[in-house]
Short mmCIF file of C-alpha atoms and ligand atoms in Angstrom, two decimals:
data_model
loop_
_atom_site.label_atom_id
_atom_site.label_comp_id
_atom_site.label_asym_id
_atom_site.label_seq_id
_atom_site.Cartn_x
_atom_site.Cartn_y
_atom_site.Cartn_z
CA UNK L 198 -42.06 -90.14 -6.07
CA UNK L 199 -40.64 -89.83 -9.72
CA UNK L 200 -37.45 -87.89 -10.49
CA UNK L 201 -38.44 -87.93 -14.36
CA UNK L 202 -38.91 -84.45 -15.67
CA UNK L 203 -42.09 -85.38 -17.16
CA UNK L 204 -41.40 -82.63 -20.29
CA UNK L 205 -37.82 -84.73 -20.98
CA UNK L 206 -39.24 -88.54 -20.77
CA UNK L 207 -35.69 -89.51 -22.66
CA UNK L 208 -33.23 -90.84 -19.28
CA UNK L 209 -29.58 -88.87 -19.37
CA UNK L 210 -27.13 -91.24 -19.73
CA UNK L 211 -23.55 -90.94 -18.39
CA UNK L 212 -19.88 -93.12 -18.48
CA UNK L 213 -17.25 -92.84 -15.84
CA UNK L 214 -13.73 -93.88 -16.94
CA UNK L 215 -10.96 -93.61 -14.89
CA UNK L 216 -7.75 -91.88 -16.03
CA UNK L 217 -5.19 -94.49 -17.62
CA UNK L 218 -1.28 -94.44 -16.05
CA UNK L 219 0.61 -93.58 -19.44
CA UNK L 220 0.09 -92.02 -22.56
CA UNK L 221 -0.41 -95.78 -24.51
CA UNK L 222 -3.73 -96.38 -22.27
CA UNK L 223 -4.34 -92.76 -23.02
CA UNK L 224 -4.58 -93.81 -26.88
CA UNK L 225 -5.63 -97.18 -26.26
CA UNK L 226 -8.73 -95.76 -23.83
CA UNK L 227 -9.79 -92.85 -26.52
CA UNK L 228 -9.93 -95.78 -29.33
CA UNK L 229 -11.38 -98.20 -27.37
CA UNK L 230 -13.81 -97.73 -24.79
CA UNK L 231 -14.21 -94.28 -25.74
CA UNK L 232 -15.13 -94.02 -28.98
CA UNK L 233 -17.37 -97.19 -28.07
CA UNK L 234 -19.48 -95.99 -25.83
CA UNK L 235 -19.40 -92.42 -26.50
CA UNK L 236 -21.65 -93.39 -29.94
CA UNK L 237 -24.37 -93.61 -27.62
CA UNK L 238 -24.29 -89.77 -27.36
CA UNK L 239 -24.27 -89.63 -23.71
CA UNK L 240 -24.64 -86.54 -22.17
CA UNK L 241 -21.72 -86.74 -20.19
CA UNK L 242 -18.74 -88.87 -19.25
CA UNK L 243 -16.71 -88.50 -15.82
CA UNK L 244 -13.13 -88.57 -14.76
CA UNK L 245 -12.70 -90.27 -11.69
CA UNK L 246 -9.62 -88.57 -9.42
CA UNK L 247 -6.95 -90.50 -7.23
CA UNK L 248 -7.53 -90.52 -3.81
CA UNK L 249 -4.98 -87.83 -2.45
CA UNK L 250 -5.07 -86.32 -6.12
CA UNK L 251 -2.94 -88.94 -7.11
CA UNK L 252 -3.95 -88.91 -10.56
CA UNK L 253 -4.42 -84.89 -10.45
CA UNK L 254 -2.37 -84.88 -13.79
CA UNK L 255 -3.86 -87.95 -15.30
CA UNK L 256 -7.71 -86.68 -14.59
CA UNK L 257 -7.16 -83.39 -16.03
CA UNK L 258 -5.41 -85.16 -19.39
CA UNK L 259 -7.70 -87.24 -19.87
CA UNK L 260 -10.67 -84.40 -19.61
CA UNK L 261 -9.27 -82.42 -22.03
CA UNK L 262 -8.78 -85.05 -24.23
CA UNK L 263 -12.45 -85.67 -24.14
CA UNK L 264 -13.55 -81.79 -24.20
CA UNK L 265 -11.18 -82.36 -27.79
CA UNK L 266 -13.28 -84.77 -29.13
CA UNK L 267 -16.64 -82.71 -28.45
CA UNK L 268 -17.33 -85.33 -25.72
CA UNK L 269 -18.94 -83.12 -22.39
CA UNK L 270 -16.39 -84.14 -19.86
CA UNK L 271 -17.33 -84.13 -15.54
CA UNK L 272 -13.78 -84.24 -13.39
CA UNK L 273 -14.49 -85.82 -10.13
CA UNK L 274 -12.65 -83.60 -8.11
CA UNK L 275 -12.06 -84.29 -4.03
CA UNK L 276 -10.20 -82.07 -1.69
CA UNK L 277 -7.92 -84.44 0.25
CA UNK L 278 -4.29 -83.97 -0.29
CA UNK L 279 -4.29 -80.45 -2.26
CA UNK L 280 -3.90 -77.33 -1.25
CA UNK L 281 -6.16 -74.76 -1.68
CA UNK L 282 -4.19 -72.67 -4.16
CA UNK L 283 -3.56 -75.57 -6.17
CA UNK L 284 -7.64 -77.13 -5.48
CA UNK L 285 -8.12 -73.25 -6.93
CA UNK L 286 -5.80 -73.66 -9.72
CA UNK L 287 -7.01 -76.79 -11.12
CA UNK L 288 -11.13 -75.66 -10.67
CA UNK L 289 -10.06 -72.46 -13.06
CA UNK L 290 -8.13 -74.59 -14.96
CA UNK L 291 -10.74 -76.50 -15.81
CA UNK L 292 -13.13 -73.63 -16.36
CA UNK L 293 -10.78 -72.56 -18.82
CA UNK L 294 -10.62 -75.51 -21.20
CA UNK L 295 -14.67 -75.37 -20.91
CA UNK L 296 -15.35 -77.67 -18.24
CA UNK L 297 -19.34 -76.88 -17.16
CA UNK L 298 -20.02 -79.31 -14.70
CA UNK L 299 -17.56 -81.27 -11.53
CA UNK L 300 -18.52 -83.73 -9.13
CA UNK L 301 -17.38 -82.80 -5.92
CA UNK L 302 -16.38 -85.81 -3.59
CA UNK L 303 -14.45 -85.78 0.11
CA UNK L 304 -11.19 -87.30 -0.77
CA UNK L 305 -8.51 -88.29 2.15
CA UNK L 306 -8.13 -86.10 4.57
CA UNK L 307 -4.26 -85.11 4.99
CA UNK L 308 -3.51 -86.28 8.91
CA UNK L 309 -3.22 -84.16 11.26
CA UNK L 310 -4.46 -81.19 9.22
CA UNK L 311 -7.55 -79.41 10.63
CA UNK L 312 -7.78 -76.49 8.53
CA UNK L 313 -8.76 -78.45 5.49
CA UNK L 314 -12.48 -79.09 4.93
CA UNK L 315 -13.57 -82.50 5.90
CA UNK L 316 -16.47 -83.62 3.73
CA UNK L 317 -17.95 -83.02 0.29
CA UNK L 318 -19.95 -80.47 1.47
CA UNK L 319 -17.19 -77.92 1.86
CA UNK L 320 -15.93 -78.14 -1.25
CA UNK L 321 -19.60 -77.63 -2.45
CA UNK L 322 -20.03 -74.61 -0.10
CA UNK L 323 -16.08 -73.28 -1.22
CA UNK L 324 -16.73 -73.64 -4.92
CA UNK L 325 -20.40 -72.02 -4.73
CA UNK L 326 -18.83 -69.16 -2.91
CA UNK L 327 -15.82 -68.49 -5.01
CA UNK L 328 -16.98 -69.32 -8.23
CA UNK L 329 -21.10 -68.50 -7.22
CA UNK L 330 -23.38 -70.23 -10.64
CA UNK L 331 -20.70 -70.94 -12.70
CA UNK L 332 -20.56 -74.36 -12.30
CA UNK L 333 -22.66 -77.15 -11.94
CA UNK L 334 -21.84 -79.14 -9.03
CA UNK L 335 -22.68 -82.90 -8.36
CA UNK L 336 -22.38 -84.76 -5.38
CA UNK L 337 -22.37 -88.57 -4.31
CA UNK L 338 -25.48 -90.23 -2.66
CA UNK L 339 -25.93 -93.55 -0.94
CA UNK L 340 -28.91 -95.90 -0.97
CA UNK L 341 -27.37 -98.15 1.04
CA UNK L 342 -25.90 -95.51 3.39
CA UNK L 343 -22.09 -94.38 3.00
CA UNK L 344 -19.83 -97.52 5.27
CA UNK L 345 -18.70 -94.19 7.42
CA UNK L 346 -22.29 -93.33 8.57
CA UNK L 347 -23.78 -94.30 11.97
CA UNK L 348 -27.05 -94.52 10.52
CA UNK L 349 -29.23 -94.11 7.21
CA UNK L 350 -30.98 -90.67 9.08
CA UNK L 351 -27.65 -89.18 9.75
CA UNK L 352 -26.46 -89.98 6.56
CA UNK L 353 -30.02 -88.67 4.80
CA UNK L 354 -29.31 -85.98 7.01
CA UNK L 355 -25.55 -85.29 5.70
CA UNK L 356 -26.40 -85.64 1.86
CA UNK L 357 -29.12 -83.01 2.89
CA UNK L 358 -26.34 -80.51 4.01
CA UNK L 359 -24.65 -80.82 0.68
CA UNK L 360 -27.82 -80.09 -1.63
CA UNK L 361 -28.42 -77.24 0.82
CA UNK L 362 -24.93 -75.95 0.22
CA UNK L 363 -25.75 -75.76 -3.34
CA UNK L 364 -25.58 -78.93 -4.87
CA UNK L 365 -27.21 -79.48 -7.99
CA UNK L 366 -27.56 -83.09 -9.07
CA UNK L 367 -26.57 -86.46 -7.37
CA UNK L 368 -24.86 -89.69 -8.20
CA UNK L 369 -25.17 -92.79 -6.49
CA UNK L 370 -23.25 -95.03 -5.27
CA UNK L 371 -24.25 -98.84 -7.21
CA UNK L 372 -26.40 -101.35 -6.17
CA UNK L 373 -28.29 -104.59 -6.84
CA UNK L 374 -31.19 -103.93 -4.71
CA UNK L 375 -33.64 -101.50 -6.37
CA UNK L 376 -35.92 -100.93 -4.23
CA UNK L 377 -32.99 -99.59 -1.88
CA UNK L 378 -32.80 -96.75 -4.61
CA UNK L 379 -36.57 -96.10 -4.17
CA UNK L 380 -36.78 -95.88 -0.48
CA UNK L 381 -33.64 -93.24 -0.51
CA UNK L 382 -35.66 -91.21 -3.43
CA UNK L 383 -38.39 -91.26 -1.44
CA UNK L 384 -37.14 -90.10 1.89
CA UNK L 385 -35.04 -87.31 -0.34
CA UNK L 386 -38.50 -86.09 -1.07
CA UNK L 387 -40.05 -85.77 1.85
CA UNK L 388 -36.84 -84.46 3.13
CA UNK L 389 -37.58 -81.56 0.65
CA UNK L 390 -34.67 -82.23 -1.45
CA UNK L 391 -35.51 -81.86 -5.36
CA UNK L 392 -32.40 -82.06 -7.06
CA UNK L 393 -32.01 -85.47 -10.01
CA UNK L 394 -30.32 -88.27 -7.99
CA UNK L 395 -29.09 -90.34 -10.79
CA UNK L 396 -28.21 -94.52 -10.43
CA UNK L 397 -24.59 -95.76 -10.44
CA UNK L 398 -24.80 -99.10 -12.28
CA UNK L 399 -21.70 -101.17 -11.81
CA UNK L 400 -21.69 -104.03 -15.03
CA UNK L 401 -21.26 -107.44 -13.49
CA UNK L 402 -17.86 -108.79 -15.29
CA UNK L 403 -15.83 -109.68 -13.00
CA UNK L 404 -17.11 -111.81 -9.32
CA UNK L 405 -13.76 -111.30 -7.32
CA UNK L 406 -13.48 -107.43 -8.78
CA UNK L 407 -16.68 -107.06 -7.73
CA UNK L 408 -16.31 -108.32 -4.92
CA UNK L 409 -13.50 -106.55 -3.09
CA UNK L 410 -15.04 -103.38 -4.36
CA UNK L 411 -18.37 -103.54 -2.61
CA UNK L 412 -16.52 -104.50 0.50
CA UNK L 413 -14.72 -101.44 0.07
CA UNK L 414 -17.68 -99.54 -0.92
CA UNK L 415 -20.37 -100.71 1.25
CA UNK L 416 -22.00 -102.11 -1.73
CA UNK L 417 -24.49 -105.11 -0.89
CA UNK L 418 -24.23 -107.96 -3.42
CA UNK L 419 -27.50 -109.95 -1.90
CA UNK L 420 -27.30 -113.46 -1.54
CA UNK L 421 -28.89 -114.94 -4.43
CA UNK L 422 -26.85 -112.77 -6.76
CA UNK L 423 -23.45 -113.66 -5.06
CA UNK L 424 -24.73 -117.46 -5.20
CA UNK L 425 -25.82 -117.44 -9.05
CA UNK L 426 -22.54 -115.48 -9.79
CA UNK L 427 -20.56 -118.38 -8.32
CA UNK L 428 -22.24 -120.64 -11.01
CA UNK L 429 -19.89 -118.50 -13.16
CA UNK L 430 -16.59 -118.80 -11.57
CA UNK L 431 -15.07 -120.92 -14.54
CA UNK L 432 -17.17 -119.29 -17.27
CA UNK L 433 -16.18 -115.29 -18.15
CA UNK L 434 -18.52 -115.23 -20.98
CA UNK L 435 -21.71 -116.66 -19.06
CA UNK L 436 -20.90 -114.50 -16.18
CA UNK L 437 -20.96 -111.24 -18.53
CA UNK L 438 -23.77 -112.89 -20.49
CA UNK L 439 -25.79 -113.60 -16.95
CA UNK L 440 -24.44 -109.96 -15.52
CA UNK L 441 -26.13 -108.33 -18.63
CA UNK L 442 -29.00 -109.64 -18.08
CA UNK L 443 -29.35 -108.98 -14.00
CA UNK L 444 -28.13 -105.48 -14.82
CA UNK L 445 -30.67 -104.77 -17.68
CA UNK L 446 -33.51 -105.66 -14.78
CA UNK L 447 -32.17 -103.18 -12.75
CA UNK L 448 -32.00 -100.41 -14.68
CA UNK L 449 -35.34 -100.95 -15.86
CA UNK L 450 -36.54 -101.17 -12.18
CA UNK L 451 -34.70 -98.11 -11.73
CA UNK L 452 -36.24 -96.33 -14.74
CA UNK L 453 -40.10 -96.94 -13.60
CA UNK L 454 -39.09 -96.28 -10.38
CA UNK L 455 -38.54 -92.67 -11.64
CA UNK L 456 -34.60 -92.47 -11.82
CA UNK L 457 -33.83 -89.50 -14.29
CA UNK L 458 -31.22 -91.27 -15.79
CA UNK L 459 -28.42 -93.85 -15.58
CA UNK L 460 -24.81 -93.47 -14.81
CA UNK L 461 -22.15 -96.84 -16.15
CA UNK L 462 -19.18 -97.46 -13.69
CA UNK L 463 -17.01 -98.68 -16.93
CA UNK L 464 -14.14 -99.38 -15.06
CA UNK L 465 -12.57 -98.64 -18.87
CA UNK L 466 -14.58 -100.92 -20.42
CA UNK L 467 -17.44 -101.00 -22.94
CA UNK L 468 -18.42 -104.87 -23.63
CA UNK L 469 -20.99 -105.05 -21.05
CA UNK L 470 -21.82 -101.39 -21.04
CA UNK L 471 -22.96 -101.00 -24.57
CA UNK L 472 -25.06 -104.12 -24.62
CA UNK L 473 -26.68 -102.62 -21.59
CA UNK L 474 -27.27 -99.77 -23.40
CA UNK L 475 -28.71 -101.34 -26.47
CA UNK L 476 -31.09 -103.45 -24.16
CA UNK L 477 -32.39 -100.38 -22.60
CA UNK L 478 -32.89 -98.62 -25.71
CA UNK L 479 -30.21 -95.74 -26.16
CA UNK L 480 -29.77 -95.42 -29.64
CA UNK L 481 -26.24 -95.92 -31.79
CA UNK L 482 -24.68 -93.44 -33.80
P1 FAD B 650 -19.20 -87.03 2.15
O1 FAD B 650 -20.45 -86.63 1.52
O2 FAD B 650 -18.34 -85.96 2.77
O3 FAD B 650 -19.58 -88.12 3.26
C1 FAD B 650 -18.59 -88.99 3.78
C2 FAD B 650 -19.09 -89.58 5.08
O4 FAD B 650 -19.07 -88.57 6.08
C3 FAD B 650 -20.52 -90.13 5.07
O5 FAD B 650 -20.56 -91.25 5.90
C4 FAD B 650 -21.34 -89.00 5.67
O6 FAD B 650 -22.52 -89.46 6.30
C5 FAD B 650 -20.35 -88.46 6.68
N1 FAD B 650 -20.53 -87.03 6.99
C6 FAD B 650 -20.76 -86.02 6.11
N2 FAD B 650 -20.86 -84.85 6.77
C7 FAD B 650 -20.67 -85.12 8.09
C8 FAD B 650 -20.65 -84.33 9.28
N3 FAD B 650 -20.83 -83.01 9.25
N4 FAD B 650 -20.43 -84.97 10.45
C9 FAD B 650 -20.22 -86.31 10.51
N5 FAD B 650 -20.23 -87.10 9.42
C10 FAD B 650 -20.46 -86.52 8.23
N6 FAD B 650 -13.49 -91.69 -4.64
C11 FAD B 650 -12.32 -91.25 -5.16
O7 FAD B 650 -11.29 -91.33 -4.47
N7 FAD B 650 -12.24 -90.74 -6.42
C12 FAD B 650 -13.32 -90.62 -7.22
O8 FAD B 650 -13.23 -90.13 -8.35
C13 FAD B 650 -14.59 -91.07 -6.72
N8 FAD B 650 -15.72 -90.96 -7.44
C14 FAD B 650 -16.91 -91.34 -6.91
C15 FAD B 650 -18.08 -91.15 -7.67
C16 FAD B 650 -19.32 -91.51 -7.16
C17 FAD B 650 -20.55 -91.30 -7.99
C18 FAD B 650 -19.41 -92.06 -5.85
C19 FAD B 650 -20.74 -92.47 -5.28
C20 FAD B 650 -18.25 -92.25 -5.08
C21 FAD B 650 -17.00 -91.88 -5.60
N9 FAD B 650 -15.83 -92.02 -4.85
C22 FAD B 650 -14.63 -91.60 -5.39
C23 FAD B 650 -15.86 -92.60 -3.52
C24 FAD B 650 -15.98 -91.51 -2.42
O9 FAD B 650 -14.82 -90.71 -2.43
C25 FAD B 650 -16.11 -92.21 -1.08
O10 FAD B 650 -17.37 -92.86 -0.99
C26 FAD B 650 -15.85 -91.31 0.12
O11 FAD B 650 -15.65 -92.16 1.25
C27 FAD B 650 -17.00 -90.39 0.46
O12 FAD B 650 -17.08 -89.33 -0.39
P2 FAD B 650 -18.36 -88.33 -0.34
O13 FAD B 650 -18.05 -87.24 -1.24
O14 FAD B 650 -19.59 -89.09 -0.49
O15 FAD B 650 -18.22 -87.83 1.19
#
């Protein structure tokens, strides 16, 4: 089953940066990695948000900042640690500086706090009720099943509750496996679920980065790529050099497999994301 909208054949293409701790990464991220990738006219870029909305201020600086330069900016937003006056504030805040479009996450729940919404879905279901059409709202999705889940039907079965809550569009997790990507697109369909689930792609630059974040994330690195990655443990260049190349592969897998678009993990960077992008064919300004 293809997600491509066969009257847009062109993939969306989408950066997520994650808001710098003072105002000289601010400047140094807007020159840099910004400006970089943000030639390839994506149609978005995301702001990730601190677990706890510990980068509440951060995330909503560094959005505007983008929404100054003309650049469509997505806050993640996640409703661990906030209130809901101040969850409330910050959604119409953003709606006031022009914000169209927030990815809506689950976040740490506060201990010991039962009134607060526990998953994504919520916070889907809360901001379709309070502020019904006026935003779209993206969600996360899992290939390789969320670490939380009991199973991959539960968790099929989960991600299902958010679309139905109003969801509109999905990002996924990243992965090295494609074909992981293609059996969860598939089982969304005959699930009934419609809505654009669009690849995370994580750049390979870094093995022991890499590494402790798939732990964390329940991101597979399979065997032969976690063995020919080792070749590179002396080498930074040939890693990126080999990681551009793996990646490239993927995507493409991930583009005839129907994937409407592509989403970089940048991690603030734009070395190995703009090659990537030139490989695949998004055009420079
Ligand atoms: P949910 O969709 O709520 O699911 C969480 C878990 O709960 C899953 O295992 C699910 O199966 C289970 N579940 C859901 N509903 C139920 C239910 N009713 N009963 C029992 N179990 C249920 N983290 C950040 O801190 N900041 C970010 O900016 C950020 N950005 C991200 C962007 C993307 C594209 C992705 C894929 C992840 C991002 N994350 C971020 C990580 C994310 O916060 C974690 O993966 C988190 O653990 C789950 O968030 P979620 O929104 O997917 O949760």
């Amino acid at each position: 089953m293809s997600q491509t909208d066969p009257a847009n054949t062109q993939p969306s293409l989408s950066f997520e940066f994650f808001p710098p701790r003072d105002e000289d990464g601010m400047a140094k991220l807007l020159d840099g990695a910004i400006t970089k990738l943000a030639a390839f006219n994506p149609d978005y870029c995301s702001v990730t948000y601190g677990a706890g909305g510990s980068t509440r201020q951060g995330t909503q600086d560094l959005v505007q900042a983008m929404l100054a330069t003309k650049i469509q900016a997505v806050p993640h937003l996640s409703i661990g640690g906030s209130s809901d006056a101040a969850l409330y504030q910050l959604v119409e805040y953003y709606q006031e500086i022009g914000v169209t479009k927030i990815l809506c996450l689950r976040g740490d729940q506060p201990s010991g706090d039962a009134s607060k919404p526990a998953y994504a879905k919520d916070l889907v279901e809360r901001l379709q009720q309070r502020y019904p059409k006026q935003f779209e709202l993206a969600v996360a999705a899992y290939p390789e099943v969320h670490p939380d889940a009991s199973c991959a039907t539960d968790d099929l079965a989960h991600f299902a509750a958010k679309v139905n809550a109003g969801a509109n569009s999905a990002i996924t997790q990243y992965f090295y496996n494609p074909e992981a990507y293609g059996y969860f697109i598939d089982r969304c369909a005959q699930a009934g679920l419609s809505i654009p689930i669009t690849p995370g792609i994580m750049p390979i630059t870094n093995i022991d980065a890499l590494q402790r974040f798939s732990a964390k994330a329940g991101a597979d690195i399979p065997r032969w790529l976690a063995k020919s990655m080792s070749s590179y443990a002396n080498d930074d260049k040939g890693l990126i050099a080999f990681g551009v190349e793996v990646v490239t592969k993927l995507c493409e897998r991930l583009l005839e497999l129907g994937a409407p678009g592509l989403h970089f993990y940048t991690l603030n960077r734009w070395g190995a994301s703009s090659q990537l992008c030139r490989n695949l064919g998004f055009l420079e300004r």
